[in-house]
Amino acid sequence: MLRHRERPTRLSLTQLLPNALTLAGLCAGMTAIRFAVLGQFDRAVLLILLAAVLDGVDGRLARTLRSESAMGAELDSLCDFVNFGVTPALVLHLWAQGGAGGFAWIAALLYASACALRLARFNISSRQAAAAPKPKKSFTGVPSPAGAMLVLLPIFVALLIPGAGLHAAVCGLWMIAVAALMVSRLPTPAIPSVRVRPDQARLILLGGLALGAALLTYTWLTLVLLDTAYLLLLAWTWNRHRQSSPAKER
């Protein structure tokens, strides 16, 4: 008896929206490189920030619309490498040294390579977590979007305080330090796993609104403060992890 071939399941245009946002983030990251080449570094870093926002939205939107797919996950990872690995390294290198070679360029290569390794490790852990009964409450190492925001800190400071540029060697050392944080085994908080009580939802929404208003009004100051707060959080996490490690060994 002949069997009719099953037609592939059709997706609605709404379910394609997450992938469209992912590609929009890629376009923002690529355009950031163009602005950096033109010397418009303020626009370049804002486009990287836009790519980070879109990266945070597309995954949650895919889960909401139930349009998650293996292709979407791979596309997201590839775009993240461009947006948060290649683009920040090039933007910071062009800002610090104008594209010349030397130590700063080696640091840029190390940062981009560390981002690739971080994303590869994240992809493997995500597949393992999908089969786990409980979701992970922390990441291993600094996530690539957070790493991009950290590595751009010298530009944030320079835009906040005109004339406060750093030497290219200092920027190179900073890139290497952020690269080390990305590939480290340091547990970092996973914001998507945070749960709040219903009575706290209003405060969270007001806080998010205040943060958005601060980013629009005092962009560079807010980004510097956010980076500083995240670094303090990493220091606290590292100290807590260091104190708990001997206890585990005993």
Short mmCIF file of C-alpha atoms in Angstrom, two decimals:
data_model
loop_
_atom_site.label_atom_id
_atom_site.label_comp_id
_atom_site.label_asym_id
_atom_site.label_seq_id
_atom_site.Cartn_x
_atom_site.Cartn_y
_atom_site.Cartn_z
CA MET A 1 0.00 0.00 0.00
CA LEU A 2 1.43 3.36 -1.03
CA ARG A 3 1.96 5.90 1.71
CA HIS A 4 1.52 9.57 1.06
CA ARG A 5 4.51 11.66 1.97
CA GLU A 6 3.87 13.86 4.95
CA ARG A 7 4.08 17.53 4.17
CA PRO A 8 6.58 19.48 6.23
CA THR A 9 5.09 21.46 9.05
CA ARG A 10 4.65 25.07 8.04
CA LEU A 11 5.78 27.92 10.21
CA SER A 12 3.90 31.16 10.59
CA LEU A 13 5.67 34.41 9.83
CA THR A 14 5.51 35.24 13.54
CA GLN A 15 7.58 32.15 14.36
CA LEU A 16 10.32 33.41 12.02
CA LEU A 17 10.62 36.63 14.02
CA PRO A 18 13.31 35.31 16.45
CA ASN A 19 15.63 34.42 13.57
CA ALA A 20 14.92 37.81 12.00
CA LEU A 21 15.97 39.51 15.23
CA THR A 22 19.13 37.40 15.32
CA LEU A 23 20.04 38.50 11.79
CA ALA A 24 19.19 42.11 12.68
CA GLY A 25 21.69 41.83 15.53
CA LEU A 26 24.29 40.55 13.06
CA CYS A 27 23.65 43.54 10.80
CA ALA A 28 24.08 45.85 13.80
CA GLY A 29 27.40 44.22 14.69
CA MET A 30 28.71 44.44 11.13
CA THR A 31 27.61 48.07 10.83
CA ALA A 32 29.45 48.81 14.08
CA ILE A 33 32.69 47.80 12.35
CA ARG A 34 31.94 50.22 9.51
CA PHE A 35 31.36 53.10 11.93
CA ALA A 36 34.59 52.22 13.77
CA VAL A 37 36.53 52.38 10.51
CA LEU A 38 35.04 55.83 9.95
CA GLY A 39 36.10 56.87 13.47
CA GLN A 40 32.54 57.14 14.81
CA PHE A 41 33.14 55.00 17.88
CA ASP A 42 30.13 56.28 19.81
CA ARG A 43 27.80 54.90 17.15
CA ALA A 44 29.84 51.70 16.92
CA VAL A 45 29.51 50.83 20.61
CA LEU A 46 25.81 51.73 20.62
CA LEU A 47 25.24 49.28 17.78
CA ILE A 48 27.06 46.56 19.74
CA LEU A 49 24.79 47.37 22.67
CA LEU A 50 21.79 47.05 20.35
CA ALA A 51 23.08 43.66 19.17
CA ALA A 52 23.32 42.57 22.83
CA VAL A 53 19.72 43.65 23.47
CA LEU A 54 18.49 41.79 20.40
CA ASP A 55 20.46 38.72 21.49
CA GLY A 56 18.67 38.79 24.82
CA VAL A 57 15.26 39.12 23.16
CA ASP A 58 15.44 36.58 20.33
CA GLY A 59 15.93 33.48 22.49
CA ARG A 60 13.15 34.38 24.89
CA LEU A 61 10.85 35.20 21.99
CA ALA A 62 11.62 31.83 20.38
CA ARG A 63 10.70 30.02 23.59
CA THR A 64 7.50 32.06 23.91
CA LEU A 65 6.45 31.33 20.33
CA ARG A 66 7.63 27.71 20.61
CA SER A 67 9.73 28.13 17.48
CA GLU A 68 13.04 26.88 18.88
CA SER A 69 15.09 24.88 16.41
CA ALA A 70 18.59 23.52 15.91
CA MET A 71 19.10 25.96 13.06
CA GLY A 72 18.08 28.89 15.25
CA ALA A 73 20.52 27.83 17.96
CA GLU A 74 23.40 27.52 15.48
CA LEU A 75 22.51 30.83 13.85
CA ASP A 76 22.44 32.55 17.23
CA SER A 77 25.87 31.15 18.14
CA LEU A 78 27.46 32.21 14.84
CA CYS A 79 26.02 35.71 15.10
CA ASP A 80 27.20 35.98 18.72
CA PHE A 81 30.76 35.23 17.61
CA VAL A 82 30.65 38.09 15.11
CA ASN A 83 28.81 40.56 17.35
CA PHE A 84 30.58 39.90 20.66
CA GLY A 85 33.88 38.35 19.55
CA VAL A 86 35.08 39.86 16.28
CA THR A 87 33.34 43.24 16.38
CA PRO A 88 34.36 44.42 19.90
CA ALA A 89 37.94 43.32 19.31
CA LEU A 90 38.14 45.28 16.06
CA VAL A 91 36.36 48.34 17.46
CA LEU A 92 38.60 48.57 20.52
CA HIS A 93 41.73 47.91 18.45
CA LEU A 94 40.82 50.60 15.91
CA TRP A 95 40.06 53.03 18.73
CA ALA A 96 43.26 52.33 20.66
CA GLN A 97 45.78 51.88 17.86
CA GLY A 98 44.10 52.86 14.61
CA GLY A 99 44.42 49.39 13.11
CA ALA A 100 48.20 49.09 13.45
CA GLY A 101 49.78 45.78 14.40
CA GLY A 102 51.71 44.94 17.52
CA PHE A 103 50.73 43.76 20.98
CA ALA A 104 47.23 45.27 20.84
CA TRP A 105 46.46 43.25 17.70
CA ILE A 106 47.66 40.05 19.36
CA ALA A 107 45.34 40.86 22.27
CA ALA A 108 42.44 41.34 19.83
CA LEU A 109 43.14 37.93 18.30
CA LEU A 110 43.24 36.33 21.74
CA TYR A 111 39.96 37.95 22.72
CA ALA A 112 38.17 36.78 19.56
CA SER A 113 39.58 33.27 20.00
CA ALA A 114 38.46 33.20 23.64
CA CYS A 115 34.95 34.21 22.57
CA ALA A 116 34.87 31.33 20.06
CA LEU A 117 35.98 28.87 22.76
CA ARG A 118 33.42 30.30 25.20
CA LEU A 119 30.58 29.87 22.71
CA ALA A 120 31.67 26.33 21.82
CA ARG A 121 31.67 25.38 25.50
CA PHE A 122 28.29 27.04 25.98
CA ASN A 123 26.79 25.08 23.08
CA ILE A 124 27.95 21.81 24.59
CA SER A 125 26.68 22.69 28.07
CA SER A 126 23.33 23.82 26.62
CA ARG A 127 22.79 20.42 25.04
CA GLN A 128 23.63 18.74 28.33
CA ALA A 129 21.36 21.11 30.25
CA ALA A 130 18.45 20.35 27.92
CA ALA A 131 18.53 16.74 29.11
CA ALA A 132 18.93 17.70 32.77
CA PRO A 133 15.86 17.71 35.06
CA LYS A 134 16.68 21.15 36.51
CA PRO A 135 17.83 24.28 34.63
CA LYS A 136 21.30 25.63 35.35
CA LYS A 137 21.43 28.52 37.79
CA SER A 138 24.82 29.81 36.64
CA PHE A 139 27.09 30.02 33.63
CA THR A 140 30.71 28.93 33.46
CA GLY A 141 32.80 31.96 32.62
CA VAL A 142 31.61 35.39 31.54
CA PRO A 143 28.98 35.15 28.74
CA SER A 144 29.99 36.61 25.40
CA PRO A 145 27.55 39.60 25.44
CA ALA A 146 28.76 40.57 28.93
CA GLY A 147 32.35 40.10 27.78
CA ALA A 148 31.74 42.49 24.88
CA MET A 149 30.36 45.13 27.23
CA LEU A 150 33.32 44.68 29.58
CA VAL A 151 35.97 44.86 26.88
CA LEU A 152 34.50 48.15 25.61
CA LEU A 153 34.86 49.78 29.04
CA PRO A 154 37.89 51.92 27.99
CA ILE A 155 35.80 53.48 25.21
CA PHE A 156 32.90 54.10 27.61
CA VAL A 157 35.27 55.93 29.98
CA ALA A 158 36.80 57.98 27.17
CA LEU A 159 33.36 59.02 25.90
CA LEU A 160 32.29 59.91 29.43
CA ILE A 161 35.48 61.85 30.21
CA PRO A 162 36.92 63.46 27.05
CA GLY A 163 40.70 63.16 26.94
CA ALA A 164 40.78 60.10 29.20
CA GLY A 165 42.09 57.77 26.50
CA LEU A 166 44.25 54.82 27.52
CA HIS A 167 47.50 53.59 26.02
CA ALA A 168 47.15 50.84 23.43
CA ALA A 169 49.14 48.44 25.61
CA VAL A 170 46.72 48.98 28.51
CA CYS A 171 43.76 48.27 26.22
CA GLY A 172 45.55 45.13 25.03
CA LEU A 173 46.05 43.92 28.60
CA TRP A 174 42.40 44.67 29.33
CA MET A 175 41.30 42.58 26.34
CA ILE A 176 43.42 39.67 27.53
CA ALA A 177 41.97 39.97 31.06
CA VAL A 178 38.39 39.87 29.73
CA ALA A 179 39.31 36.95 27.45
CA ALA A 180 40.60 35.06 30.50
CA LEU A 181 37.31 35.71 32.32
CA MET A 182 35.34 34.34 29.38
CA VAL A 183 37.21 31.02 29.21
CA SER A 184 37.60 30.67 32.98
CA ARG A 185 35.71 28.17 35.14
CA LEU A 186 34.31 30.99 37.28
CA PRO A 187 30.55 30.52 37.88
CA THR A 188 28.64 33.63 36.82
CA PRO A 189 24.99 34.40 37.55
CA ALA A 190 22.44 33.30 34.94
CA ILE A 191 19.83 36.06 34.89
CA PRO A 192 17.20 33.98 32.99
CA SER A 193 17.08 31.52 35.90
CA VAL A 194 16.32 34.21 38.49
CA ARG A 195 12.81 33.95 39.92
CA VAL A 196 10.99 36.71 41.81
CA ARG A 197 7.82 36.79 43.87
CA PRO A 198 4.70 38.28 42.26
CA ASP A 199 4.72 41.19 44.71
CA GLN A 200 8.27 42.06 43.54
CA ALA A 201 7.35 42.19 39.86
CA ARG A 202 6.35 45.86 40.00
CA LEU A 203 9.70 46.84 41.52
CA ILE A 204 11.56 44.86 38.87
CA LEU A 205 9.59 46.57 36.09
CA LEU A 206 10.20 50.01 37.60
CA GLY A 207 13.89 49.20 37.93
CA GLY A 208 14.06 48.13 34.29
CA LEU A 209 12.27 51.31 33.24
CA ALA A 210 14.69 53.43 35.29
CA LEU A 211 17.66 51.62 33.74
CA GLY A 212 16.33 52.22 30.23
CA ALA A 213 15.77 55.90 31.00
CA ALA A 214 19.29 56.18 32.41
CA LEU A 215 20.77 54.57 29.30
CA LEU A 216 18.93 57.05 27.09
CA THR A 217 19.79 60.09 29.22
CA TYR A 218 23.25 59.32 30.67
CA THR A 219 24.42 56.63 28.28
CA TRP A 220 28.16 56.49 28.97
CA LEU A 221 27.89 57.01 32.72
CA THR A 222 25.28 54.26 32.97
CA LEU A 223 27.41 51.83 30.93
CA VAL A 224 30.47 52.56 33.08
CA LEU A 225 28.45 51.98 36.25
CA LEU A 226 26.95 48.76 34.88
CA ASP A 227 30.41 47.44 33.97
CA THR A 228 31.74 48.40 37.41
CA ALA A 229 28.82 46.71 39.16
CA TYR A 230 29.32 43.55 37.08
CA LEU A 231 33.03 43.47 37.91
CA LEU A 232 32.21 43.79 41.61
CA LEU A 233 29.71 40.96 41.24
CA LEU A 234 32.39 38.81 39.59
CA ALA A 235 34.83 39.60 42.41
CA TRP A 236 32.22 38.62 45.01
CA THR A 237 31.40 35.43 43.10
CA TRP A 238 35.09 34.53 42.79
CA ASN A 239 35.66 35.09 46.53
CA ARG A 240 32.62 32.98 47.42
CA HIS A 241 33.70 30.22 45.01
CA ARG A 242 37.25 30.26 46.43
CA GLN A 243 35.97 29.94 49.99
CA SER A 244 33.61 27.08 49.13
CA SER A 245 36.19 25.06 47.16
CA PRO A 246 38.23 23.87 50.18
CA ALA A 247 35.01 22.86 51.92
CA LYS A 248 34.05 20.69 48.95
CA GLU A 249 37.47 19.06 48.91
CA ARG A 250 37.18 18.09 52.59
#
